[in-house]
CSV table of C-alpha atoms (C1' of nucleotides) in Angstrom, one decimal:
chain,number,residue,atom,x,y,z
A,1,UNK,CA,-30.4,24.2,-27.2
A,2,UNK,CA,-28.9,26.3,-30.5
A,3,UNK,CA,-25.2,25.3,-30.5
A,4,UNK,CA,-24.7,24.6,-26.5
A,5,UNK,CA,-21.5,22.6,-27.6
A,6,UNK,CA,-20.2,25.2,-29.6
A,7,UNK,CA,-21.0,28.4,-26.9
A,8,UNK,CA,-18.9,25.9,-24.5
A,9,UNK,CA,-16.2,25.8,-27.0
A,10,UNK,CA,-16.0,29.6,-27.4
A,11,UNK,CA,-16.0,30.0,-23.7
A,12,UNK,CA,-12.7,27.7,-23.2
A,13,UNK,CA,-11.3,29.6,-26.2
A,14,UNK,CA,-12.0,32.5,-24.4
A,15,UNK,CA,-10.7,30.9,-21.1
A,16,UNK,CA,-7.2,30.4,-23.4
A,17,UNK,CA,-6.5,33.5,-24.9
A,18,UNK,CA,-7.2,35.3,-21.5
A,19,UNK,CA,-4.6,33.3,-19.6
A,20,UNK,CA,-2.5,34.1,-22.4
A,21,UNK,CA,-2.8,37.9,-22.0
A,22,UNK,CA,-2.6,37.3,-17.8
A,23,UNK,CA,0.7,35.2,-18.4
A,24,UNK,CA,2.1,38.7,-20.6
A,25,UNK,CA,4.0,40.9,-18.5
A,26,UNK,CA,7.0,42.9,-18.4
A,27,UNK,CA,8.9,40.0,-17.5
A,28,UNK,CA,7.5,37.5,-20.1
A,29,UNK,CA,7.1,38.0,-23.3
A,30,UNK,CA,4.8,35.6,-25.7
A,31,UNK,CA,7.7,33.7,-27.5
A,32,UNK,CA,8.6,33.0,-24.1
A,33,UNK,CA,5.0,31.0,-23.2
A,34,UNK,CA,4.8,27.8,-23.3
A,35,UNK,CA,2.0,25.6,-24.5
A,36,UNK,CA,1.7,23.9,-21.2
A,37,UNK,CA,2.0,27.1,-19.3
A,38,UNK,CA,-1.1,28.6,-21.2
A,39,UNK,CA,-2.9,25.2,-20.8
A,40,UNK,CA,-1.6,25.1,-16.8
A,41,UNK,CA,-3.1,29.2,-16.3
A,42,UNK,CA,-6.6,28.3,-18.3
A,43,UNK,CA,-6.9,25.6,-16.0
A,44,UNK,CA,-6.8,22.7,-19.0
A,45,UNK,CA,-4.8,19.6,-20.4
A,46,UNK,CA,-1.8,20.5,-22.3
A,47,UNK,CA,-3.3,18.3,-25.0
A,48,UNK,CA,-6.8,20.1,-25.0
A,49,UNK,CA,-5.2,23.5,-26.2
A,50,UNK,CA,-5.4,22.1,-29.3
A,51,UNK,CA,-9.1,21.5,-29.8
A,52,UNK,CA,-8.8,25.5,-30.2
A,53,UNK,CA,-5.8,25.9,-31.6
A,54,UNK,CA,-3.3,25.1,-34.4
A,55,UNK,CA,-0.4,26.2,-32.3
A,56,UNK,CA,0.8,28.4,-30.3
A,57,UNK,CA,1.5,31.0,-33.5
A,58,UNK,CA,-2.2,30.7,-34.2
A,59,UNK,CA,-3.0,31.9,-30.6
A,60,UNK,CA,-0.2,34.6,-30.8
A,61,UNK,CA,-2.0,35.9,-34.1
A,62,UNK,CA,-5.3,35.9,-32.4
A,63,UNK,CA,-4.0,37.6,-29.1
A,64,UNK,CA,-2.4,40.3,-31.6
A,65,UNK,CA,-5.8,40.7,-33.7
A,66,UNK,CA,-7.3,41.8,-30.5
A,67,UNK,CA,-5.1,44.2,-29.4
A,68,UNK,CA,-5.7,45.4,-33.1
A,69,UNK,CA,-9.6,45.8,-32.3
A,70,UNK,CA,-8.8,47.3,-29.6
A,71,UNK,CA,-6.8,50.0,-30.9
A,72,UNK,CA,-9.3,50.6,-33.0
A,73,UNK,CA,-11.8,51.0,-30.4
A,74,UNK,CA,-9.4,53.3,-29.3
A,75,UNK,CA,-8.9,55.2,-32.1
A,76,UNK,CA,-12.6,55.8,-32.3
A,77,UNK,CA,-12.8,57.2,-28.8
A,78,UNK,CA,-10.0,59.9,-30.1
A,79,UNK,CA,-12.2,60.9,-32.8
A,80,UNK,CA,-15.3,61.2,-30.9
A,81,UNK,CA,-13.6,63.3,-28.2
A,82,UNK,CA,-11.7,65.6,-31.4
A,83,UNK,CA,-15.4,66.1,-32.1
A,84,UNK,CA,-16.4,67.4,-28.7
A,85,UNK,CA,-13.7,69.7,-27.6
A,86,UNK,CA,-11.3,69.7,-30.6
A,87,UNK,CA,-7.3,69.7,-30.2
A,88,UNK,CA,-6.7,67.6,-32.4
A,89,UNK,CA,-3.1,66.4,-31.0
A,90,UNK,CA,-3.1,66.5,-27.3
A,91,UNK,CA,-6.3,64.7,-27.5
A,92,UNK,CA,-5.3,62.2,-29.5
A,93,UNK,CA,-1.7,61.3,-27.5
A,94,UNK,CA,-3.5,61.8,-24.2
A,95,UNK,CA,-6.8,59.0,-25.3
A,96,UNK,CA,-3.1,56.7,-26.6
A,97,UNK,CA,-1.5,56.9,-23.2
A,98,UNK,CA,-5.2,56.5,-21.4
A,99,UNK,CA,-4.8,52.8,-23.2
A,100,UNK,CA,-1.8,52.1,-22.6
A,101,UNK,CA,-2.6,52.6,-18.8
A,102,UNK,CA,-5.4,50.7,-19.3
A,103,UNK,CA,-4.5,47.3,-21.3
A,104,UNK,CA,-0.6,47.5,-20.4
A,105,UNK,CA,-0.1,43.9,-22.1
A,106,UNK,CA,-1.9,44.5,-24.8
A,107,UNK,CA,0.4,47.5,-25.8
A,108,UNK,CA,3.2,45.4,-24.6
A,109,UNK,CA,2.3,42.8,-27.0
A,110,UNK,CA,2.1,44.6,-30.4
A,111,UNK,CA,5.3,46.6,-28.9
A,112,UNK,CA,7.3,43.4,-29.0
A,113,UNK,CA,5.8,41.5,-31.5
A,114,UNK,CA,6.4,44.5,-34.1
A,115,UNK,CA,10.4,43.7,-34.0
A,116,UNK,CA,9.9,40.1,-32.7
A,117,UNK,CA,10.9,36.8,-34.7
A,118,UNK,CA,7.9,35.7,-36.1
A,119,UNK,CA,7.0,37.5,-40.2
A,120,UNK,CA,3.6,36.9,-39.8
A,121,UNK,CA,3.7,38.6,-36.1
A,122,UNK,CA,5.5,41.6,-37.5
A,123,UNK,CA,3.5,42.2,-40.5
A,124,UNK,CA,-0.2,41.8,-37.9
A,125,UNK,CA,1.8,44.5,-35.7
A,126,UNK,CA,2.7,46.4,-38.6
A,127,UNK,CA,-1.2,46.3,-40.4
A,128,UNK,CA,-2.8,47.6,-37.3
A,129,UNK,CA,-0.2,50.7,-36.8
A,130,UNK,CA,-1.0,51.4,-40.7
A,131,UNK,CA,-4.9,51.9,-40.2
A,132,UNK,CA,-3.6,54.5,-37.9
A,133,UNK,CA,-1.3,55.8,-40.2
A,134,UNK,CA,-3.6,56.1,-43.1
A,135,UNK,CA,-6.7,57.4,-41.3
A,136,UNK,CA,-4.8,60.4,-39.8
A,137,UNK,CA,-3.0,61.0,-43.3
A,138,UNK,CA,-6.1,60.9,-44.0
A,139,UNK,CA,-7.5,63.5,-42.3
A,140,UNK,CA,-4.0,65.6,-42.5
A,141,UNK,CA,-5.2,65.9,-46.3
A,142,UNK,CA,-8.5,66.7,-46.2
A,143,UNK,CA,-8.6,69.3,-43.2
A,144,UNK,CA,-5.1,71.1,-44.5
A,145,UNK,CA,-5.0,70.6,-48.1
A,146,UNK,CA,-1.6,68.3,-48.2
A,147,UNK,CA,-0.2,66.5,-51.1
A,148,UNK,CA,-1.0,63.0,-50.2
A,149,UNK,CA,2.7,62.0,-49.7
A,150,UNK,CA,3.7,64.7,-47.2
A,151,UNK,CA,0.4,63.4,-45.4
A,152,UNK,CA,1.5,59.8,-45.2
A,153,UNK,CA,5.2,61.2,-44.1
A,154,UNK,CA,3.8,63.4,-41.0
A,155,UNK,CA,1.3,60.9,-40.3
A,156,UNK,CA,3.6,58.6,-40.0
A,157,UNK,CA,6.3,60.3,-38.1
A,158,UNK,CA,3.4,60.9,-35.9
A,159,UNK,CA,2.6,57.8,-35.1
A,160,UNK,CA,5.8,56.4,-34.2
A,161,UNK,CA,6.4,59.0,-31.9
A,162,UNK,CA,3.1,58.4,-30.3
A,163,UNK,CA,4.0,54.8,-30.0
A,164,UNK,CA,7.4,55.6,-28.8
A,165,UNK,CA,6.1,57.5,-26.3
A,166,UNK,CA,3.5,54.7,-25.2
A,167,UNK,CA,6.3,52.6,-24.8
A,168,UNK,CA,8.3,54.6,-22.6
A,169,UNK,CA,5.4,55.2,-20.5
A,170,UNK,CA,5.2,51.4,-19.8
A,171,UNK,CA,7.8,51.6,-17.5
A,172,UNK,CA,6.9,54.7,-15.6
A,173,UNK,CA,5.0,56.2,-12.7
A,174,UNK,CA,1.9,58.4,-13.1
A,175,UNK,CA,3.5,61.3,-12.9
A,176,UNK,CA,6.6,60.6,-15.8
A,177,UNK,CA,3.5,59.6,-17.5
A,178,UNK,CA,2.6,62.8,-17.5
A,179,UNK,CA,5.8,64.3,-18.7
A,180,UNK,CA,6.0,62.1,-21.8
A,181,UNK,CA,2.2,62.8,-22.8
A,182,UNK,CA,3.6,66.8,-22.8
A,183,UNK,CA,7.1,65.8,-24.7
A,184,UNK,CA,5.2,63.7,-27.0
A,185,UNK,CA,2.7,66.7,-27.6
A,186,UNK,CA,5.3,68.8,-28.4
A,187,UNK,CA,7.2,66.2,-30.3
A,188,UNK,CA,4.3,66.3,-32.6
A,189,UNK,CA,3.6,70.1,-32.7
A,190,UNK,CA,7.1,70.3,-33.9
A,191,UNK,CA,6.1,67.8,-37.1
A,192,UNK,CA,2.7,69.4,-37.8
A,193,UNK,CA,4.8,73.4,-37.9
A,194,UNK,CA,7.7,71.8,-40.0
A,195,UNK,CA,5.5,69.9,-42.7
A,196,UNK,CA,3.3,73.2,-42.7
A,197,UNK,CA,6.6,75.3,-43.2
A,198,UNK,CA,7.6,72.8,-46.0
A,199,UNK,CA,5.0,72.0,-47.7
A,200,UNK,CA,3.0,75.2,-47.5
B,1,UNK,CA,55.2,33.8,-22.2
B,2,UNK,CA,53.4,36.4,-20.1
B,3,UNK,CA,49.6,35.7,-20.0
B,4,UNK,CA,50.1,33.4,-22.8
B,5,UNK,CA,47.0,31.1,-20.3
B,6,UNK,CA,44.8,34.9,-20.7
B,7,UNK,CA,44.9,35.5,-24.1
B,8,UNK,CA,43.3,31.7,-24.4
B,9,UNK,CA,40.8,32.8,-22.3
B,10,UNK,CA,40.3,36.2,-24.2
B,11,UNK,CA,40.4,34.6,-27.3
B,12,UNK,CA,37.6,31.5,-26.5
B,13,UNK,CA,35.8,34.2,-24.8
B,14,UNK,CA,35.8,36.0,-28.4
B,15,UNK,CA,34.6,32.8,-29.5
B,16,UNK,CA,31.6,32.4,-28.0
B,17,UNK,CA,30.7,36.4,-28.2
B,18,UNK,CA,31.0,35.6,-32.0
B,19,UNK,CA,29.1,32.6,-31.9
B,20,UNK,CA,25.8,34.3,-30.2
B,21,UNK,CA,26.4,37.0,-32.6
B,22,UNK,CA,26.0,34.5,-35.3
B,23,UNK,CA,23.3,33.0,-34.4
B,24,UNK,CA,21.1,36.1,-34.0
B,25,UNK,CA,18.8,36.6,-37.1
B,26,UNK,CA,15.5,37.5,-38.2
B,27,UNK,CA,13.8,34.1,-36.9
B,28,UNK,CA,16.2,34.2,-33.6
B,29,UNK,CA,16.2,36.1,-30.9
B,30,UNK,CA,18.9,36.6,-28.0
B,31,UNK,CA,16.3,35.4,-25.5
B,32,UNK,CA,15.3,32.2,-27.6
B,33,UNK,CA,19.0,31.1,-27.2
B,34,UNK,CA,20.1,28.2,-25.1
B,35,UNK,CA,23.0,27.9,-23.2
B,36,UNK,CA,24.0,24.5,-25.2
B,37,UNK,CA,23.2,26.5,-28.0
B,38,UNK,CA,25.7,29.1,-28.0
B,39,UNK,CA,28.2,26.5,-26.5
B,40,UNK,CA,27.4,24.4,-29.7
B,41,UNK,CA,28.4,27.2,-32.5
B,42,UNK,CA,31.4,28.1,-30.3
B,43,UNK,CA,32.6,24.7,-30.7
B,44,UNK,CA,33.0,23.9,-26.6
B,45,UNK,CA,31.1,21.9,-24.2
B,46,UNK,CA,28.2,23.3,-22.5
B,47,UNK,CA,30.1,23.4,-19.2
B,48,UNK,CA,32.8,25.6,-20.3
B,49,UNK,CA,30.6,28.4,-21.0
B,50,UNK,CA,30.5,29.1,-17.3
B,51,UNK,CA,34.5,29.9,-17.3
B,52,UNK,CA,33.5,33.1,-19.3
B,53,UNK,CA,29.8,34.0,-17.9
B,54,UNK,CA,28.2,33.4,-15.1
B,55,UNK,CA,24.4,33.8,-17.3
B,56,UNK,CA,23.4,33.9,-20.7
B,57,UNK,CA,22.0,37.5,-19.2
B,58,UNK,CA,25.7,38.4,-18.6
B,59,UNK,CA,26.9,37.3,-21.9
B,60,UNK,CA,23.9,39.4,-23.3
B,61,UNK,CA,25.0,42.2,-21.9
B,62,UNK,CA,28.4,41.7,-23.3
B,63,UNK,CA,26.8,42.0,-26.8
B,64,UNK,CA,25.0,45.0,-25.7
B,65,UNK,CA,28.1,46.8,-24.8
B,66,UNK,CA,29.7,45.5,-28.0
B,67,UNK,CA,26.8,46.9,-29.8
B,68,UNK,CA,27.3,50.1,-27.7
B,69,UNK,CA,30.5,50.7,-28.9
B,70,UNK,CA,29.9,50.4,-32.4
B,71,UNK,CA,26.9,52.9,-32.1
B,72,UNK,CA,29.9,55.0,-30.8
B,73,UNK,CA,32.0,54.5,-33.5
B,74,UNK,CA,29.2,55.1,-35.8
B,75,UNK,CA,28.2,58.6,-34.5
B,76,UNK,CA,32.2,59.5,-34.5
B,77,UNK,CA,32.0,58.5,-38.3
B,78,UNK,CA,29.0,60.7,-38.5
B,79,UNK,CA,30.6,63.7,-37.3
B,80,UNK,CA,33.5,63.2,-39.4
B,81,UNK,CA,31.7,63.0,-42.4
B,82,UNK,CA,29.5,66.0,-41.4
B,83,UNK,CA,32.6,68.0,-40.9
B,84,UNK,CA,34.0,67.1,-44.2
B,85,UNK,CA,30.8,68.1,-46.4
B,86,UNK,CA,28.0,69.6,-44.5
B,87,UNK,CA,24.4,68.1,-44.7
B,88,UNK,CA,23.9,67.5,-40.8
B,89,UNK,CA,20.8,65.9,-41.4
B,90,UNK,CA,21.1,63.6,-44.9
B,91,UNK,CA,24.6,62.5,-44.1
B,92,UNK,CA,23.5,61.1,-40.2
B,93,UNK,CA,20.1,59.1,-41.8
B,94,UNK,CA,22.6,57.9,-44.4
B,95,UNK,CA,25.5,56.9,-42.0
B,96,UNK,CA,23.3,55.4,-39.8
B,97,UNK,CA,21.5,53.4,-42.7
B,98,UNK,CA,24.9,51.9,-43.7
B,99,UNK,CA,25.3,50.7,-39.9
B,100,UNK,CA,22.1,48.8,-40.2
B,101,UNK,CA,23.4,47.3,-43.7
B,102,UNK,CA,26.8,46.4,-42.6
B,103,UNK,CA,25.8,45.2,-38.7
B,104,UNK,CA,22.2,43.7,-38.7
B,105,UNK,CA,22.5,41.1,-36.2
B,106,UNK,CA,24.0,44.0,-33.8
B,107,UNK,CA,21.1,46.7,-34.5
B,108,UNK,CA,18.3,43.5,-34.3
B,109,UNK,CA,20.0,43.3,-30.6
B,110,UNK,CA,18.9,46.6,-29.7
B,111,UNK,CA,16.1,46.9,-30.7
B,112,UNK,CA,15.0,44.1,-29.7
B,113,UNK,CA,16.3,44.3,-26.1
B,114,UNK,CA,14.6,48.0,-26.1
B,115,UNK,CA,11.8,46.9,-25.8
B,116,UNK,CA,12.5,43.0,-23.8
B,117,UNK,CA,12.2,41.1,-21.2
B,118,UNK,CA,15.0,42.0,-19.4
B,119,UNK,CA,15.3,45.2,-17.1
B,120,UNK,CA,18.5,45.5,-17.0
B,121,UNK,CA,18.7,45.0,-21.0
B,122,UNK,CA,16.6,47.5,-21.3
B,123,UNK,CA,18.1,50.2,-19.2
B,124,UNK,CA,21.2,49.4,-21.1
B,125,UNK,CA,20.0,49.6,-24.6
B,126,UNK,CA,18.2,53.0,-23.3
B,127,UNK,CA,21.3,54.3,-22.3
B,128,UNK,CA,23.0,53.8,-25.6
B,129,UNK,CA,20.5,55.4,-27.5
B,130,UNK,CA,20.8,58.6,-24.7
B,131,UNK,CA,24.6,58.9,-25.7
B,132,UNK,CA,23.0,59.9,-29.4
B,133,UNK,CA,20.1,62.5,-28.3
B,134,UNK,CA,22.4,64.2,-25.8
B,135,UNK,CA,25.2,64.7,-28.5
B,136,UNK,CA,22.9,65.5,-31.3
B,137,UNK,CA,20.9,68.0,-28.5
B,138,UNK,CA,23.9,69.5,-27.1
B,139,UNK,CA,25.0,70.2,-31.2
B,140,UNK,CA,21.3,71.8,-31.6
B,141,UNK,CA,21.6,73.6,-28.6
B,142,UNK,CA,25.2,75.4,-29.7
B,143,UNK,CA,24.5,76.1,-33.4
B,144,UNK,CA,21.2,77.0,-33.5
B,145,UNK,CA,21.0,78.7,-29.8
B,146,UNK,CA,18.2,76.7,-28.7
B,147,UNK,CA,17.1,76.2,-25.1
B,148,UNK,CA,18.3,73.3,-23.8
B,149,UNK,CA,14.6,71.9,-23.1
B,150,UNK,CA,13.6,72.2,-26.7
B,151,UNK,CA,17.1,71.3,-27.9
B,152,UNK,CA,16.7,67.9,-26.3
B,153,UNK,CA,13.5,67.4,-27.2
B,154,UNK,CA,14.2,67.6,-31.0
B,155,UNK,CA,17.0,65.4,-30.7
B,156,UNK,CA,15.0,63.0,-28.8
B,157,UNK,CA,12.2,62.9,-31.4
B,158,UNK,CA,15.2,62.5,-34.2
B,159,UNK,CA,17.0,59.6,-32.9
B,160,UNK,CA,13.8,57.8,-32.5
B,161,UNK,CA,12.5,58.5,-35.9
B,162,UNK,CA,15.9,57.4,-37.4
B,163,UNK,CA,16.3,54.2,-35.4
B,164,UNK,CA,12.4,53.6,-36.3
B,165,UNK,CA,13.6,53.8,-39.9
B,166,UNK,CA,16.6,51.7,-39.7
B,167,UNK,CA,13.9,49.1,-38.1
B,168,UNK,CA,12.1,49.0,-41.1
B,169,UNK,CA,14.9,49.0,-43.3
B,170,UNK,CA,16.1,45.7,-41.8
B,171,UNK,CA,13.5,43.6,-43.4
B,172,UNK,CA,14.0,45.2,-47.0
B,173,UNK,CA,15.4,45.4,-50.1
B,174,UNK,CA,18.3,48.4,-51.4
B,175,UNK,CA,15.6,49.9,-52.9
B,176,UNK,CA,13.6,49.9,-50.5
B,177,UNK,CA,16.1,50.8,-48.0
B,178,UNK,CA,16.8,54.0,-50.1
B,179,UNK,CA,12.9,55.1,-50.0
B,180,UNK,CA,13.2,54.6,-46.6
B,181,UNK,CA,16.2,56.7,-46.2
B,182,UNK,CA,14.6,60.0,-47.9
B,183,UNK,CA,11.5,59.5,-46.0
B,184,UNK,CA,13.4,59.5,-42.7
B,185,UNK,CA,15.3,62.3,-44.0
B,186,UNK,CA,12.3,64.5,-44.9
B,187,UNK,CA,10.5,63.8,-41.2
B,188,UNK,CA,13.6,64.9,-39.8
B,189,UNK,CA,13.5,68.0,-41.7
B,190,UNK,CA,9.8,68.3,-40.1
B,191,UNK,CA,11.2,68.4,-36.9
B,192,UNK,CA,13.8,70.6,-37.3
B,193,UNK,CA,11.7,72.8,-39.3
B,194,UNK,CA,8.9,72.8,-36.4
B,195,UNK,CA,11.5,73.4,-33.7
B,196,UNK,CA,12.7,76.2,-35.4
B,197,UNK,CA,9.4,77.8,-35.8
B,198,UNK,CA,8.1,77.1,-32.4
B,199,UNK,CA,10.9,78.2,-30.5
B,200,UNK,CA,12.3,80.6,-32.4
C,1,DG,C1',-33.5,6.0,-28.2
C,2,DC,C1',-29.6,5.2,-30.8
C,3,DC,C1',-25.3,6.7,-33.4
C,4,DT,C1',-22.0,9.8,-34.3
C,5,DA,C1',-19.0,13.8,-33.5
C,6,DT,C1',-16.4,16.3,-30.6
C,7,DT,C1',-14.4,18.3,-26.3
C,8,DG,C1',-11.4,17.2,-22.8
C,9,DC,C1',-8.2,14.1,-20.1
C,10,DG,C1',-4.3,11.1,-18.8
C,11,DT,C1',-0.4,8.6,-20.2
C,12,DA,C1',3.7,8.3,-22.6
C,13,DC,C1',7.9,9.4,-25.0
C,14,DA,C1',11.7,11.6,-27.2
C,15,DA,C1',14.2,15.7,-27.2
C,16,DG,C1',16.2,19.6,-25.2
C,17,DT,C1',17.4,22.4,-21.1
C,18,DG,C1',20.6,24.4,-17.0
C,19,DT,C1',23.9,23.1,-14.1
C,20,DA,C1',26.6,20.2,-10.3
C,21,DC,C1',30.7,17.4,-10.0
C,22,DG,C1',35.1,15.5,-10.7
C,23,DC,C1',38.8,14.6,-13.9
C,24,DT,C1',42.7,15.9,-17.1
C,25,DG,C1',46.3,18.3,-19.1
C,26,DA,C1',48.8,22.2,-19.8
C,27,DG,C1',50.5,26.9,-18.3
C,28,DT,C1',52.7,29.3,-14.4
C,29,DA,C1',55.1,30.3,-10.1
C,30,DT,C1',58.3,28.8,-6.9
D,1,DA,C1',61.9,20.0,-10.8
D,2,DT,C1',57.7,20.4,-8.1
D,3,DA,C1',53.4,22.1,-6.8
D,4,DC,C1',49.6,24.8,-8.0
D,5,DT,C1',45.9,26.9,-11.0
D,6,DC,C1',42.5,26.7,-14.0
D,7,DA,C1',40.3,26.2,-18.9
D,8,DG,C1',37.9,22.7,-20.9
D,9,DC,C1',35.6,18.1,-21.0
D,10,DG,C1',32.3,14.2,-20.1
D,11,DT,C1',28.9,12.3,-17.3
D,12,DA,C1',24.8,12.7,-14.8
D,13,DC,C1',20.4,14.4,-13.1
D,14,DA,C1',16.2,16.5,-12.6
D,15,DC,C1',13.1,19.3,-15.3
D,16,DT,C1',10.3,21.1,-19.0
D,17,DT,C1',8.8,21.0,-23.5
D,18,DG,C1',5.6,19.6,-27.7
D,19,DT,C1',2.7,16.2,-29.2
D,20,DA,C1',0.9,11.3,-30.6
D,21,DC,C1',-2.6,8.2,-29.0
D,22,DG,C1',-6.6,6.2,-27.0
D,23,DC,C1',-10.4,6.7,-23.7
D,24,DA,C1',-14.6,8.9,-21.4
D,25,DA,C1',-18.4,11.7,-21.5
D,26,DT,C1',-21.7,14.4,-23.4
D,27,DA,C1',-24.2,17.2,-27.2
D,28,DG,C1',-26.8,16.9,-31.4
D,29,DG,C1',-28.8,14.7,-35.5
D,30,DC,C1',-31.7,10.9,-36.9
DNA sequence: GCCTATTGCGTACAAGTGTACGCTGAGTAT
DNA sequence: ATACTCAGCGTACACTTGTACGCAATAGGC
């Protein structure tokens, strides 16, 4: 058969980066994994992890390019529902905390890793919360008629208050969930009056 | 002497506060220190450490509070400078900037802890940072007659879009610590801006 | 059908960890 | 002067860690 070796290969990869994810909690963080823990949870030698990977950077890299796909996934959900029945902010913050509900380690993940210890972790983190920075700046311009730079400064205000918010809501029950998706909401209704004020 | 045996103590205890201090950085974080570690830069054996803590959690705490109280200092230097020449809003971002420039290692802490491991880190970190938005709400509430909802609010959204700043400004050049600066500055005039016209 | 490449395993080792335990010497109270 | 307290040390032990090395089995190319 086409490549049965390497299928087999992805699937242990895949068996690697998802005990990886199920090790992440609000407990443990990834700089706090071991190599022989992740090779203990996928149910493989210690020494086999490396058949896949370099180290255990290269694994926290990949773990953090998939949250990144999957914020994008995410992103594109927002959009599609701004389509259907508009409302442009609460739509957007309310699809963010959906994921965050949904893929808790995932968020947790970029959360951390975007002040951890690692450059190359900080600077993933960092690339992924531009394309979200950019695309609503983005669209800021084009639907209001901005200067580009007052775009990129209430898109970016935006977005960290958004992620702020996500974070908070780690910690919290359904219904503070609730109550941060409204202060966030209004948190950003606030930005999009004053840049209009200012920049009008 | 009286207590001459408790000022050792105080003073060894000083030294291995100072020591963890010290070894924070970019590429270390409080929860990738050892015991033996700390011990080491403090210049005692590993054994001693437990006549001062009981944990590395309760000596991390420690730092927390230390890096509590200079917060605290901070926002009283902020109000003094405010009183002396006006500019509620540039002169805050600014003194808050020159925190981050003098005391890294302290502001890595926090922010690092915000968002950690550790419950109790994080309830303490979160507490710190609520000293700043109830002080800066309670001063939005009284000048500008603001509800006390929306007053908080604002004040929440402005601490966490400064501290967001300083984040970024940790990794970066004068220069680029300056940019950051006006850009925080201008958000913050978003918000206030939006505030204003919202609940106005 | 044979040869090679490669995935996965077990063993092994040096290094580092937290902490229990008992000793010493000096400060303190009596 | 004597007895007590206690900060600091050294030794010791049981673990965990990353990774080097060589072997077994199996997939894929010839």
């Amino acid at each position: 058969m086409s490549g049965n070796r390497a299928l087999q290969k992805e699937k242990t990869r895949r068996t690697i980066i998802d005990a990886a994810f199920r090790l992440l909690s609000q407990e443990r963080s990834y700089s706090s994994l071991s190599l022989r823990e992740v090779a203990r949870e996928a149910g493989i030698a210690p020494t086999s992890f490396y058949r896949h990977f370099e180290d255990m950077d290269e694994l926290g890299l990949t773990l953090v390019d998939e949250g990144g796909v999957a914020l994008r996934q995410l992103m594109r959900k927002a959009r599609q529902r701004i389509r259907d029945k508009g409302l442009v902010i609460s739509t957007s913050v309310e699809t963010f905390m959906e994921f965050i509900h949904n893929s808790p380690h995932v968020f947790r993940l970029l959360l951390r890793e975007r002040s951890g210890t690692s450059l190359a972790f900080r600077k993933a983190v960092s690339r992924e919360l531009q394309y979200f920075v950019v695309e609503l700046a983005d669209y800021i311009q084009h639907t209001r008629n901005y200067p580009a730079g007052a775009a990129k400064l209430q898109a970016d205000a935006m977005v960290i208050l958004v992620f702020n918010a996500g974070a908070e809501a780690l910690d919290s029950s359904l219904t503070e969930r609730k109550l941060l998706t409204e202060k966030a909401i209004t948190q950003l209704r606030f930005v999009a009056k004053g840049a209009n004020e200012i920049f009008k």
